Coordinates of C-alpha atoms in Angstrom, one line a residue:
Chain J
M1 CA 88.4 129.4 78.2
A2 CA 85.4 130.7 80.1
C3 CA 84.2 130.3 83.7
D4 CA 80.9 128.7 84.7
A5 CA 79.0 128.8 88.0
N6 CA 81.2 126.1 89.6
G7 CA 84.3 127.9 88.5
T8 CA 83.0 131.2 89.9
A9 CA 82.1 129.6 93.2
G10 CA 85.6 128.0 93.3
A11 CA 87.2 131.4 92.8
I12 CA 85.0 132.9 95.6
R13 CA 86.1 130.0 97.9
A14 CA 89.7 130.7 97.1
A15 CA 89.1 134.4 97.9
A16 CA 87.6 133.4 101.2
A17 CA 90.6 131.3 102.1
V18 CA 92.9 134.3 101.2
V19 CA 90.9 136.6 103.4
T20 CA 91.2 134.2 106.4
E21 CA 94.9 133.9 105.8
H22 CA 95.3 137.7 105.7
R23 CA 92.9 138.5 108.5
T24 CA 95.5 139.7 110.9
E25 CA 97.4 141.7 108.3
L26 CA 94.2 143.6 107.4
I27 CA 93.4 144.2 111.1
D28 CA 97.0 145.6 111.5
L29 CA 96.7 147.9 108.5
D30 CA 93.3 149.1 109.8
R31 CA 94.7 149.6 113.3
A32 CA 97.2 152.1 111.9
I33 CA 94.6 154.3 110.4
G34 CA 91.2 153.3 111.8
D35 CA 89.6 150.9 114.2
A36 CA 91.2 147.5 113.6
D37 CA 88.2 145.7 112.3
H38 CA 88.6 145.3 108.5
G39 CA 90.2 141.9 108.6
E40 CA 87.7 140.6 111.2
N41 CA 84.7 141.9 109.3
L42 CA 85.7 140.6 105.9
N43 CA 86.6 137.2 107.4
R44 CA 83.2 137.0 109.0
G45 CA 81.5 137.9 105.7
F46 CA 83.5 135.5 103.5
T47 CA 83.1 132.7 106.0
A48 CA 79.3 133.2 105.7
V49 CA 79.6 133.4 101.9
V50 CA 81.3 129.9 101.9
S51 CA 78.5 128.4 103.9
A52 CA 75.8 130.1 101.8
L53 CA 77.4 128.7 98.6
A54 CA 77.6 125.3 100.2
S55 CA 74.0 125.1 101.1
A56 CA 72.7 126.3 97.7
T57 CA 74.5 126.0 94.4
P58 CA 73.5 129.0 92.2
E59 CA 73.2 128.0 88.5
T60 CA 75.0 130.9 86.9
P61 CA 78.1 133.0 87.7
G62 CA 75.8 136.0 88.1
A63 CA 73.7 134.1 90.7
V64 CA 76.9 133.1 92.6
L65 CA 78.0 136.8 92.8
K66 CA 74.5 137.8 93.9
T67 CA 74.7 135.4 96.8
V68 CA 78.1 136.8 97.6
A69 CA 76.7 140.3 97.6
T70 CA 73.7 139.7 99.7
T71 CA 75.7 137.7 102.2
L72 CA 78.4 140.3 102.6
I73 CA 75.8 143.1 103.0
S74 CA 74.0 141.2 105.8
K75 CA 77.1 139.9 107.6
V76 CA 79.9 142.4 107.3
G77 CA 78.6 145.7 108.5
G78 CA 81.0 148.7 108.6
A79 CA 81.8 150.3 105.3
A80 CA 83.2 147.2 103.8
G81 CA 79.8 145.4 103.8
P82 CA 77.9 147.8 101.7
L83 CA 80.9 148.6 99.5
Y84 CA 81.9 145.1 98.6
G85 CA 78.2 144.1 98.6
T86 CA 77.5 146.8 96.0
A87 CA 80.5 145.8 93.9
F88 CA 79.5 142.1 93.7
L89 CA 75.8 143.0 93.2
R90 CA 76.6 145.3 90.3
A91 CA 79.0 142.7 88.9
A92 CA 76.2 140.1 89.1
T93 CA 73.8 142.4 87.3
A94 CA 76.4 143.0 84.6
L95 CA 76.7 139.2 84.1
G96 CA 73.0 138.8 83.9
D97 CA 71.9 135.2 83.3
R98 CA 74.8 134.2 81.0
S99 CA 75.9 130.7 81.9
E100 CA 79.7 131.4 81.5
V101 CA 81.9 134.4 82.1
D102 CA 83.9 135.2 79.0
L103 CA 86.5 137.9 78.6
E104 CA 83.9 140.5 77.7
G105 CA 81.8 139.5 80.7
L106 CA 84.7 139.6 83.1
V107 CA 85.6 143.2 82.0
A108 CA 82.0 144.3 82.2
A109 CA 81.7 142.8 85.7
L110 CA 84.8 144.6 86.9
R111 CA 83.6 147.8 85.4
A112 CA 80.2 147.6 87.0
G113 CA 81.8 146.7 90.3
L114 CA 84.1 149.7 90.2
E115 CA 81.2 152.0 89.3
G116 CA 79.2 150.6 92.2
V117 CA 81.9 151.2 94.7
K118 CA 82.5 154.8 93.4
A119 CA 78.8 155.6 93.6
R120 CA 78.2 154.1 97.0
G121 CA 81.4 155.4 98.6
K122 CA 81.5 158.7 96.7
A123 CA 85.3 158.1 96.2
E124 CA 87.6 158.7 93.3
V125 CA 91.1 157.6 92.5
G126 CA 93.5 159.4 94.9
D127 CA 91.2 159.4 97.9
A128 CA 93.1 156.3 99.4
T129 CA 90.3 153.8 99.3
M130 CA 89.4 150.5 97.5
V131 CA 89.0 152.6 94.3
D132 CA 92.7 153.1 94.2
A133 CA 93.2 149.4 93.7
L134 CA 90.0 148.6 91.7
A135 CA 90.3 151.4 89.1
P136 CA 93.8 150.5 87.8
A137 CA 92.8 146.9 87.9
L138 CA 89.9 147.6 85.5
E139 CA 92.1 149.6 83.2
A140 CA 94.8 146.8 83.1
A141 CA 92.1 144.2 82.5
E142 CA 90.7 146.2 79.6
D143 CA 94.1 146.5 78.0
A144 CA 95.0 142.8 78.7
A145 CA 91.7 141.6 77.2
K146 CA 92.7 143.3 73.9
Q147 CA 95.9 141.4 73.6
E148 CA 96.2 138.4 71.3
G149 CA 95.8 135.1 73.1
A150 CA 94.3 136.8 76.2
D151 CA 92.2 134.6 78.4
I152 CA 90.5 134.9 81.8
S153 CA 93.7 134.0 83.6
T154 CA 96.0 136.5 81.9
V155 CA 93.4 139.3 82.2
L156 CA 93.0 138.6 86.0
I157 CA 96.7 138.5 86.5
A158 CA 97.1 141.9 84.8
A159 CA 94.3 143.2 87.0
A160 CA 95.8 141.8 90.2
D161 CA 99.2 143.2 89.4
A162 CA 97.7 146.7 88.8
A163 CA 95.7 146.4 92.0
D164 CA 98.9 145.7 93.9
R165 CA 100.5 148.8 92.5
G166 CA 97.4 150.8 93.2
C167 CA 97.4 149.6 96.8
E168 CA 101.1 150.6 97.1
S169 CA 100.2 154.0 95.8
T170 CA 97.8 154.6 98.7
V171 CA 100.8 154.6 101.1
D172 CA 101.8 158.1 100.0
L173 CA 98.2 159.5 99.8
V174 CA 96.3 161.7 102.3
P175 CA 93.0 159.8 102.7
R176 CA 89.9 161.8 101.9
K177 CA 87.2 159.2 102.4
G178 CA 86.4 156.7 105.0
R179 CA 87.6 156.5 108.6
A180 CA 91.2 157.2 107.6
S181 CA 90.2 160.6 106.3
Y182 CA 89.9 161.8 109.9
L183 CA 93.7 161.4 110.3
G184 CA 94.5 163.6 107.3
E185 CA 98.2 163.8 106.8
R186 CA 98.9 161.5 109.8
A187 CA 97.7 158.6 107.7
V188 CA 100.4 159.1 105.1
G189 CA 102.8 156.1 105.2
H190 CA 100.1 153.5 105.6
A191 CA 98.5 151.4 102.9
D192 CA 94.7 151.6 102.8
P193 CA 93.3 148.4 104.2
G194 CA 90.4 148.5 101.6
A195 CA 92.8 148.8 98.7
R196 CA 94.8 145.9 100.2
S197 CA 91.8 143.6 100.5
T198 CA 90.7 144.5 97.0
A199 CA 94.2 143.6 95.7
L200 CA 94.1 140.3 97.7
L201 CA 90.7 139.3 96.3
L202 CA 91.8 140.0 92.7
R203 CA 95.0 138.0 93.3
A204 CA 92.9 135.1 94.6
F205 CA 90.7 135.2 91.6
A206 CA 93.7 135.2 89.3
E207 CA 95.3 132.2 91.1
A208 CA 92.0 130.4 90.9
A209 CA 91.7 131.0 87.1
R210 CA 95.2 129.5 86.4
Chain H
M1 CA 95.2 140.9 126.4
K2 CA 93.3 140.2 129.6
K3 CA 89.5 140.5 129.3
I4 CA 86.5 138.9 130.9
I5 CA 85.3 137.1 127.8
N6 CA 84.9 133.6 126.4
D7 CA 85.3 133.8 122.6
P8 CA 85.9 137.2 121.0
A9 CA 83.2 136.3 118.4
D10 CA 80.6 136.0 121.1
V11 CA 81.3 139.1 123.1
V12 CA 78.4 141.2 121.8
V13 CA 75.7 138.6 122.1
E14 CA 76.8 137.5 125.5
A15 CA 76.8 141.1 126.7
L16 CA 73.3 141.6 125.3
R17 CA 72.1 138.6 127.2
G18 CA 73.4 140.2 130.4
L19 CA 71.8 143.6 129.5
A20 CA 68.5 141.8 129.0
A21 CA 68.8 139.9 132.3
A22 CA 69.6 143.1 134.2
H23 CA 66.9 145.3 132.7
S24 CA 64.1 142.9 131.6
G25 CA 61.4 145.4 132.8
I26 CA 62.5 148.0 130.3
L27 CA 64.0 146.2 127.3
R28 CA 64.2 142.9 125.5
V29 CA 67.0 141.6 123.3
V30 CA 66.8 139.9 120.0
E31 CA 70.0 137.9 119.1
D32 CA 69.8 137.5 115.3
P33 CA 70.0 140.1 114.0
A34 CA 71.1 141.7 117.3
L35 CA 68.6 144.3 118.5
V36 CA 67.7 145.9 121.8
V37 CA 64.1 146.9 121.9
R38 CA 61.9 148.7 124.3
T39 CA 59.4 146.1 125.8
D40 CA 56.3 148.1 125.0
A41 CA 57.3 148.9 121.4
P42 CA 55.7 149.7 119.0
V43 CA 54.0 152.5 120.9
D44 CA 50.9 153.7 119.1
G45 CA 51.0 157.3 117.8
K46 CA 54.6 157.8 118.9
V47 CA 57.6 158.3 116.6
A48 CA 60.1 155.5 117.0
V49 CA 63.6 156.8 117.8
I50 CA 66.2 154.3 116.7
S51 CA 69.9 154.5 117.0
G52 CA 72.8 152.1 116.7
G53 CA 76.4 151.6 115.7
G54 CA 79.3 149.5 116.7
S55 CA 79.4 147.9 120.1
G56 CA 82.2 148.8 122.6
H57 CA 80.7 152.2 123.4
E58 CA 78.5 151.1 126.3
P59 CA 76.1 152.2 127.6
L60 CA 75.6 153.8 124.1
H61 CA 73.3 152.7 122.6
G62 CA 71.6 149.7 124.3
G63 CA 71.8 151.3 127.7
F64 CA 69.6 154.1 126.4
V65 CA 66.7 152.0 125.3
G66 CA 63.5 152.6 127.3
P67 CA 60.6 155.0 127.7
G68 CA 61.7 158.6 127.2
M69 CA 64.7 157.8 125.0
L70 CA 65.3 155.1 122.4
D71 CA 62.7 152.6 121.1
A72 CA 65.5 150.4 119.7
A73 CA 69.3 150.2 119.5
V74 CA 71.0 148.2 116.8
P75 CA 74.4 147.0 118.0
G76 CA 77.0 146.0 115.4
A77 CA 80.1 144.0 116.1
V78 CA 82.7 145.8 118.2
F79 CA 83.5 149.1 116.6
T80 CA 81.6 148.0 113.4
S81 CA 78.3 149.5 112.2
P82 CA 75.4 147.1 112.1
T83 CA 74.1 145.8 108.8
P84 CA 71.0 147.3 106.9
D85 CA 68.9 144.2 107.6
A86 CA 69.4 144.6 111.3
V87 CA 68.5 148.3 111.2
Q88 CA 65.4 147.4 109.1
A89 CA 64.4 144.7 111.7
A90 CA 64.6 147.4 114.4
V91 CA 62.3 149.7 112.3
E92 CA 59.8 146.8 111.9
A93 CA 59.9 146.0 115.6
T94 CA 59.2 149.5 116.8
T95 CA 57.6 151.7 114.2
S96 CA 53.9 152.7 114.3
A97 CA 52.1 154.8 111.8
A98 CA 53.8 157.8 113.3
G99 CA 57.1 156.8 111.6
A100 CA 60.7 156.5 112.8
L101 CA 63.7 158.7 113.2
L102 CA 67.1 157.1 112.8
I103 CA 70.0 158.7 114.6
V104 CA 73.3 158.1 112.8
K105 CA 76.8 159.0 113.8
N106 CA 78.9 160.4 111.0
Y107 CA 81.1 157.4 110.1
T108 CA 81.2 156.0 106.6
G109 CA 80.0 152.6 107.6
D110 CA 77.2 153.8 109.8
V111 CA 76.0 156.3 107.2
L112 CA 76.1 153.6 104.4
N113 CA 74.3 150.9 106.3
F114 CA 71.6 153.2 107.9
E115 CA 70.9 154.9 104.5
T116 CA 70.4 151.6 102.9
A117 CA 68.1 150.5 105.7
A118 CA 66.1 153.7 105.5
E119 CA 65.7 153.1 101.7
L120 CA 64.6 149.5 102.3
A121 CA 62.1 150.6 105.0
G122 CA 60.8 153.4 102.8
A123 CA 60.3 150.9 100.0
E124 CA 57.9 149.0 102.3
G125 CA 55.9 152.1 103.0
T126 CA 57.2 153.0 106.5
E127 CA 58.1 156.6 106.9
V128 CA 61.7 156.7 108.0
R129 CA 63.9 159.8 108.3
S130 CA 67.5 159.9 109.4
V131 CA 69.7 162.5 110.9
V132 CA 73.5 162.4 111.0
I133 CA 75.3 163.8 114.0
D134 CA 78.9 165.2 113.4
D135 CA 79.8 167.1 116.6
D136 CA 83.6 166.3 116.8
V137 CA 85.6 169.5 116.4
A138 CA 88.9 167.5 116.4
V139 CA 88.8 166.5 112.7
A140 CA 88.6 168.4 109.5
D141 CA 85.3 169.2 107.9
S142 CA 85.5 169.9 104.2
T143 CA 84.0 168.7 101.0
F144 CA 87.2 166.5 100.5
T145 CA 86.7 164.5 103.7
A146 CA 84.0 162.2 105.2
G147 CA 83.2 165.2 107.5
R148 CA 83.3 165.3 111.2
R149 CA 82.8 162.3 113.4
G150 CA 79.7 161.8 115.6
V151 CA 80.8 161.5 119.2
G152 CA 79.6 162.6 122.7
G153 CA 76.8 164.8 121.3
T154 CA 75.0 161.6 120.3
V155 CA 74.0 160.9 123.9
L156 CA 72.4 164.3 124.3
L157 CA 70.7 164.0 120.9
E158 CA 69.2 160.6 121.7
K159 CA 67.8 161.9 125.1
I160 CA 66.3 165.1 123.6
A161 CA 64.8 163.4 120.4
G162 CA 63.5 160.6 122.6
A163 CA 61.8 163.1 124.9
A164 CA 60.3 164.9 122.0
A165 CA 58.9 161.6 120.6
E166 CA 57.6 160.6 124.0
R167 CA 55.7 163.8 124.1
R168 CA 54.1 162.8 120.8
Y169 CA 55.8 165.4 118.6
S170 CA 55.2 164.6 114.9
L171 CA 58.0 163.1 112.9
D172 CA 58.6 166.5 111.3
D173 CA 59.0 168.1 114.7
V174 CA 61.1 165.3 116.2
E175 CA 63.4 165.6 113.2
A176 CA 63.5 169.4 113.5
V177 CA 64.5 169.3 117.2
A178 CA 67.2 166.7 116.3
R179 CA 68.6 168.9 113.6
R180 CA 68.7 171.8 116.0
V181 CA 70.6 169.8 118.6
I182 CA 73.1 168.7 115.9
G183 CA 73.6 172.3 114.9
Q184 CA 74.3 173.4 118.4
V185 CA 76.4 170.6 119.9
R186 CA 80.2 170.3 119.8
S187 CA 82.7 167.8 121.4
I188 CA 86.3 166.9 121.8
G189 CA 88.0 163.9 123.4
V190 CA 91.5 163.0 124.7
A191 CA 93.1 159.6 125.3
L192 CA 95.7 158.6 127.8
T193 CA 95.8 154.9 126.9
P194 CA 94.5 152.8 124.0
P195 CA 91.6 150.4 124.0
T196 CA 92.0 146.8 123.0
V197 CA 89.4 145.4 120.6
P198 CA 88.7 141.8 121.7
H199 CA 89.0 140.3 118.2
A200 CA 92.3 142.2 117.5
G201 CA 93.9 141.1 120.8
E202 CA 96.3 144.0 121.0
P203 CA 96.0 147.7 121.8
S204 CA 94.7 149.9 118.9
F205 CA 97.7 152.3 119.2
T206 CA 100.6 153.1 121.5
L207 CA 101.3 156.2 123.5
A208 CA 104.4 157.0 125.5
D209 CA 103.9 157.4 129.2
D210 CA 104.1 161.2 128.9
E211 CA 102.0 161.5 125.8
I212 CA 98.3 162.1 125.2
E213 CA 96.3 161.9 122.0
F214 CA 94.4 165.2 121.6
G215 CA 91.2 164.8 119.6
I216 CA 90.8 161.1 119.9
G217 CA 87.8 159.4 118.3
I218 CA 85.5 156.9 120.0
H219 CA 87.2 154.0 118.3
G220 CA 90.6 155.0 119.5
E221 CA 91.3 156.5 116.1
P222 CA 93.5 159.6 116.3
G223 CA 92.4 163.1 115.7
R224 CA 94.4 166.3 115.9
E225 CA 97.8 165.7 117.4
R226 CA 99.9 164.1 120.1
I227 CA 100.9 166.4 122.9
P228 CA 102.9 166.0 126.1
A229 CA 100.8 165.2 129.1
E230 CA 99.9 168.3 131.1
P231 CA 98.1 169.2 134.3
A232 CA 94.3 169.0 134.3
D233 CA 93.9 172.8 134.4
Q234 CA 95.8 173.2 131.1
L235 CA 94.3 170.2 129.4
V236 CA 90.7 171.1 130.2
A237 CA 91.3 174.6 129.1
R238 CA 92.8 173.4 125.8
M239 CA 89.8 171.1 125.3
L240 CA 87.2 173.8 126.1
A241 CA 89.0 176.3 123.8
A242 CA 88.7 173.9 120.9
I243 CA 85.0 173.6 121.5
T244 CA 84.1 177.2 122.3
E245 CA 86.0 178.6 119.4
D246 CA 84.3 176.3 117.0
L247 CA 80.6 177.1 117.1
P248 CA 81.4 179.6 118.7
F249 CA 80.0 179.6 122.2
E250 CA 79.9 183.1 123.6
R251 CA 79.4 185.1 126.8
G252 CA 75.7 184.9 127.7
D253 CA 75.2 181.4 126.2
R254 CA 73.3 178.8 128.2
V255 CA 74.8 175.4 127.8
L256 CA 74.6 171.8 128.9
L257 CA 78.1 170.5 129.8
F258 CA 78.7 166.8 129.4
T259 CA 81.9 165.4 130.9
N260 CA 82.3 161.8 129.7
S261 CA 84.7 159.1 130.6
M262 CA 86.0 157.1 127.6
G263 CA 85.7 153.9 129.8
G264 CA 89.0 153.7 131.8
T265 CA 89.1 157.1 133.5
P266 CA 87.9 156.9 137.1
Q267 CA 85.3 159.1 138.7
V268 CA 87.8 161.1 140.7
E269 CA 89.5 162.4 137.5
L270 CA 86.2 162.8 135.8
Y271 CA 84.8 165.0 138.5
L272 CA 88.1 166.9 138.8
A273 CA 87.9 167.7 135.1
H274 CA 84.3 168.6 135.3
G275 CA 84.9 171.0 138.1
I276 CA 87.6 172.8 136.1
A277 CA 85.4 173.0 133.0
E278 CA 82.6 174.5 135.1
R279 CA 84.9 177.1 136.6
L280 CA 86.4 178.0 133.2
L281 CA 83.0 178.4 131.5
A282 CA 81.8 180.6 134.4
E283 CA 84.9 182.8 133.9
Q284 CA 83.9 183.2 130.2
G285 CA 80.4 184.2 131.1
I286 CA 78.9 181.0 129.7
T287 CA 76.1 179.7 131.9
V288 CA 76.2 175.9 132.6
E289 CA 72.5 175.2 133.1
R290 CA 72.5 171.4 132.9
R291 CA 75.2 168.8 133.4
L292 CA 75.9 165.1 132.7
V293 CA 79.0 163.5 134.2
G294 CA 79.9 159.8 133.8
P295 CA 80.8 157.1 131.4
Y296 CA 78.1 157.3 128.7
I297 CA 79.9 156.9 125.4
T298 CA 83.0 154.9 125.9
S299 CA 85.7 153.3 123.9
L300 CA 86.1 149.9 125.7
E301 CA 88.7 150.4 128.5
M302 CA 90.4 153.4 127.0
Q303 CA 91.5 156.0 129.5
G304 CA 90.5 159.5 128.6
I305 CA 87.6 161.9 128.7
S306 CA 85.5 163.9 126.3
L307 CA 83.8 167.2 126.8
T308 CA 80.6 168.2 125.0
L309 CA 78.8 171.5 125.0
L310 CA 75.2 171.9 123.8
K311 CA 73.8 175.4 123.4
L312 CA 70.4 175.4 125.2
D313 CA 67.1 177.1 124.7
D314 CA 63.9 176.8 126.7
E315 CA 62.5 173.9 124.7
L316 CA 65.8 171.9 124.8
V317 CA 66.0 172.4 128.6
E318 CA 62.4 171.1 128.9
L319 CA 63.1 168.1 126.7
W320 CA 66.3 167.3 128.6
D321 CA 64.5 167.5 131.9
S322 CA 61.7 165.4 130.7
W323 CA 61.4 162.0 132.5
V324 CA 63.5 159.1 131.2
N325 CA 63.6 155.4 132.2
T326 CA 66.5 153.5 130.7
P327 CA 69.3 151.4 132.2
A328 CA 71.9 154.2 131.9
L329 CA 69.8 157.4 132.2
R330 CA 66.9 157.5 134.6
W331 CA 65.2 160.5 136.2
G332 CA 61.7 162.0 136.8
V333 CA 60.2 158.5 136.9

């Protein structure tokens, strides 16, 4: 089973709904370590993404992700705009003009997205950022894709599970990048809001692919 | 939450309309993307000085747009950096052949979005440089962190870089002056109460009645530690010590002392604190040559103050004294 442009747009709409649903939770997580805007910013961005996708239907999965990227960059602001924007842009580039996302394409897109976030945010695993959710998600996706009978759904579920665990791991970390880094050890005990939103998005994609 | 607003989503744009109505002779406002632009921009032969960042710090930055200071300010959503396309629009609206200097506070979001904008503008052939201010001594500065935050020193930097540009310094020279200011300015803030972000609807943190947050950031994000509330003499001494030990500032130095209200602290407490700081600096043999006292870089309605010291030289004094005509800073006009 593969995923075409419509399927990709559907997954993005599902992600947008999840962001809206968890807006307050993300604001609360961010309040603990930063400035209480992460949920608001992502919600603003994904609301704009949904209208952008409604007014023009891109023809390939890559084109869908490119629309997501440019919309997030121009609507979100903060650090989340350029970071998620870069992730989706690199993922779109990895997909190129293929008409459907297959397993190989999915893994390549996740890998490109992670590399983009690491390059833009100069963060590595252990810094308590989105990377702590995205990096294990990629690793799990790569493993899952090698299993017999693997499909988009099982790979995304593995990625989302790993992202959840990665997000949990940020609770015990001393943040070294982003606004939370200013708190140093005082931020220990709080999950990173970026890691949480990454886990939420991957879960939404996994649910949409069921 | 009680606030004089309609819809939290419209706070920034409605505030900008009011700013434009109040100061139409000096600046104009664009709503999408949100920009505050000097009415006579672009000024031929003059380097454009552009700043921006999240809203909620008023008068920073929109209140500093006008002759002698900023050519444009790019306001983001409350406490959220603006997007690259908005910054790029500000560059396009204000930049002559002399180029532009972007003043960026050291927060990850601001740095990412302004860097991207500078790249976009550069790709279109406009000469754009940027400087990042990181004057907050409250937080760690190491290769393993995002570095220090940009706080109160931003106001002084914008004034001085703006004056240099108004005097037709070249882009190289405006940038050099800006970098000198960044190297010589240090700040620290304290909070007595939290701010409430309109879209969040509840306070950003909680403090007990007898507690203060020492080393607060301009978004209400914590810094060094929580300490018991103490008399102003002790608190101001503690704040000054954090600053003077850092650069360090020493006997014989000439400084500008900037005592800032974070929004909710009344003038009586602000002047009281300023008076103590002047006395303590005099006792240390540090000469306060220039002052600024008032709410200039705020954190919504948060109670608290910040202190900023800038080490002066003759050129910086001259640029500071140079005329300025903006909604929030105005002299020599």
